[in-house]
Amino acid sequence: LQADVYKGVINDVIGQVKEAFLDENVDIDVLQQLKKDWEEKLIASNSVDWDGPRYVPPPPLRQMKQPIMTSTTIPPGSTVRIAQNGQVNTTEYCVS
């Protein structure tokens, strides 16, 4: 969008002075070179992104390990032992 504004201003100015250049018998190539130099100076100054926004890919997603959740149906009257970190707790639960 910003580049479009700059391009529009440059084209308007060039269009407005074209007749004056022709009236003064200045070669139209001089006007075209002036336009080119103006655009190049804007690009070199980094004040405008002339080519428009560039595609920047998003950073790669890091996969996180998700805990594995399982469910088991336990019949009533069974005893359940809970294991955490590879060790079995001594706490037992009776399912009723």
Tab-separated table of C-alpha atoms in Angstrom:
chain	number	residue	atom	x	y	z
A	1	LEU	CA	0.000	0.000	0.000
A	2	GLN	CA	2.778	2.454	0.906
A	3	ALA	CA	4.614	1.640	-2.329
A	4	ASP	CA	1.423	2.374	-4.286
A	5	VAL	CA	1.277	5.864	-2.765
A	6	TYR	CA	4.903	6.564	-3.710
A	7	LYS	CA	4.365	5.199	-7.229
A	8	GLY	CA	1.243	7.339	-7.608
A	9	VAL	CA	3.085	10.502	-6.529
A	10	ILE	CA	5.996	9.780	-8.869
A	11	ASN	CA	3.669	9.103	-11.807
A	12	ASP	CA	1.628	12.258	-11.092
A	13	VAL	CA	4.743	14.447	-10.931
A	14	ILE	CA	6.214	12.910	-14.088
A	15	GLY	CA	2.885	13.359	-15.869
A	16	GLN	CA	2.630	17.009	-14.803
A	17	VAL	CA	6.150	17.976	-15.892
A	18	LYS	CA	6.061	16.038	-19.159
A	19	GLU	CA	4.584	18.970	-21.098
A	20	ALA	CA	7.188	21.348	-19.662
A	21	PHE	CA	9.971	18.985	-20.744
A	22	LEU	CA	8.508	18.767	-24.254
A	23	ASP	CA	8.047	22.570	-24.411
A	24	GLU	CA	11.722	23.018	-23.526
A	25	ASN	CA	12.759	20.432	-26.145
A	26	VAL	CA	14.163	18.105	-23.482
A	27	ASP	CA	14.307	14.491	-24.651
A	28	ILE	CA	11.568	12.385	-23.055
A	29	ASP	CA	14.247	9.784	-22.203
A	30	VAL	CA	15.643	12.282	-19.677
A	31	LEU	CA	12.265	12.299	-17.928
A	32	GLN	CA	12.149	8.501	-17.910
A	33	GLN	CA	15.679	8.388	-16.470
A	34	LEU	CA	14.642	10.890	-13.797
A	35	LYS	CA	11.696	8.665	-12.860
A	36	LYS	CA	13.948	5.598	-12.738
A	37	ASP	CA	16.538	7.382	-10.571
A	38	TRP	CA	13.820	8.624	-8.210
A	39	GLU	CA	12.442	5.092	-7.761
A	40	GLU	CA	15.932	3.631	-7.252
A	41	LYS	CA	16.752	6.205	-4.576
A	42	LEU	CA	13.553	5.365	-2.712
A	43	ILE	CA	14.398	1.667	-2.870
A	44	ALA	CA	17.994	2.280	-1.746
A	45	SER	CA	16.811	4.381	1.211
A	46	ASN	CA	14.696	1.451	2.468
A	47	SER	CA	11.929	3.936	3.187
A	48	VAL	CA	9.457	1.897	1.174
A	49	ASP	CA	9.045	-1.790	0.387
A	50	TRP	CA	8.755	-1.393	-3.373
A	51	ASP	CA	7.994	-5.036	-4.157
A	52	GLY	CA	5.351	-5.393	-1.492
A	53	PRO	CA	5.454	-7.648	1.523
A	54	ARG	CA	7.548	-10.732	1.114
A	55	TYR	CA	6.303	-14.101	2.274
A	56	VAL	CA	8.051	-15.146	5.434
A	57	PRO	CA	7.304	-18.733	6.358
A	58	PRO	CA	6.273	-19.331	9.938
A	59	PRO	CA	8.833	-20.947	12.206
A	60	PRO	CA	8.658	-24.737	12.290
A	61	LEU	CA	6.384	-26.151	14.913
A	62	ARG	CA	8.038	-28.142	17.625
A	63	GLN	CA	6.182	-31.291	18.394
A	64	MET	CA	5.550	-31.805	22.052
A	65	LYS	CA	5.081	-35.233	23.498
A	66	GLN	CA	1.547	-35.586	24.651
A	67	PRO	CA	0.737	-37.872	27.540
A	68	ILE	CA	-0.919	-41.089	26.552
A	69	MET	CA	-4.290	-41.358	28.188
A	70	THR	CA	-5.947	-44.726	28.473
A	71	SER	CA	-9.110	-45.809	30.134
A	72	THR	CA	-9.879	-49.177	31.583
A	73	THR	CA	-13.137	-50.491	32.928
A	74	ILE	CA	-12.613	-51.981	36.371
A	75	PRO	CA	-15.190	-54.422	37.633
A	76	PRO	CA	-16.740	-53.665	41.033
A	77	GLY	CA	-14.987	-55.304	43.979
A	78	SER	CA	-11.562	-55.163	42.321
A	79	THR	CA	-8.452	-53.763	43.967
A	80	VAL	CA	-6.553	-51.068	42.046
A	81	ARG	CA	-2.910	-50.141	42.519
A	82	ILE	CA	-1.721	-46.834	41.066
A	83	ALA	CA	1.718	-46.770	39.405
A	84	GLN	CA	3.577	-43.487	39.029
A	85	ASN	CA	7.040	-43.027	37.551
A	86	GLY	CA	7.484	-46.765	37.190
A	87	GLN	CA	6.818	-47.518	40.874
A	88	VAL	CA	3.681	-48.963	42.360
A	89	ASN	CA	2.208	-46.997	45.233
A	90	THR	CA	1.232	-48.934	48.292
A	91	THR	CA	-2.142	-47.216	48.337
A	92	GLU	CA	-4.862	-49.523	47.145
A	93	TYR	CA	-8.338	-48.555	46.111
A	94	CYS	CA	-11.326	-50.799	46.241
A	95	VAL	CA	-13.788	-50.205	43.424
A	96	SER	CA	-17.384	-50.635	44.431
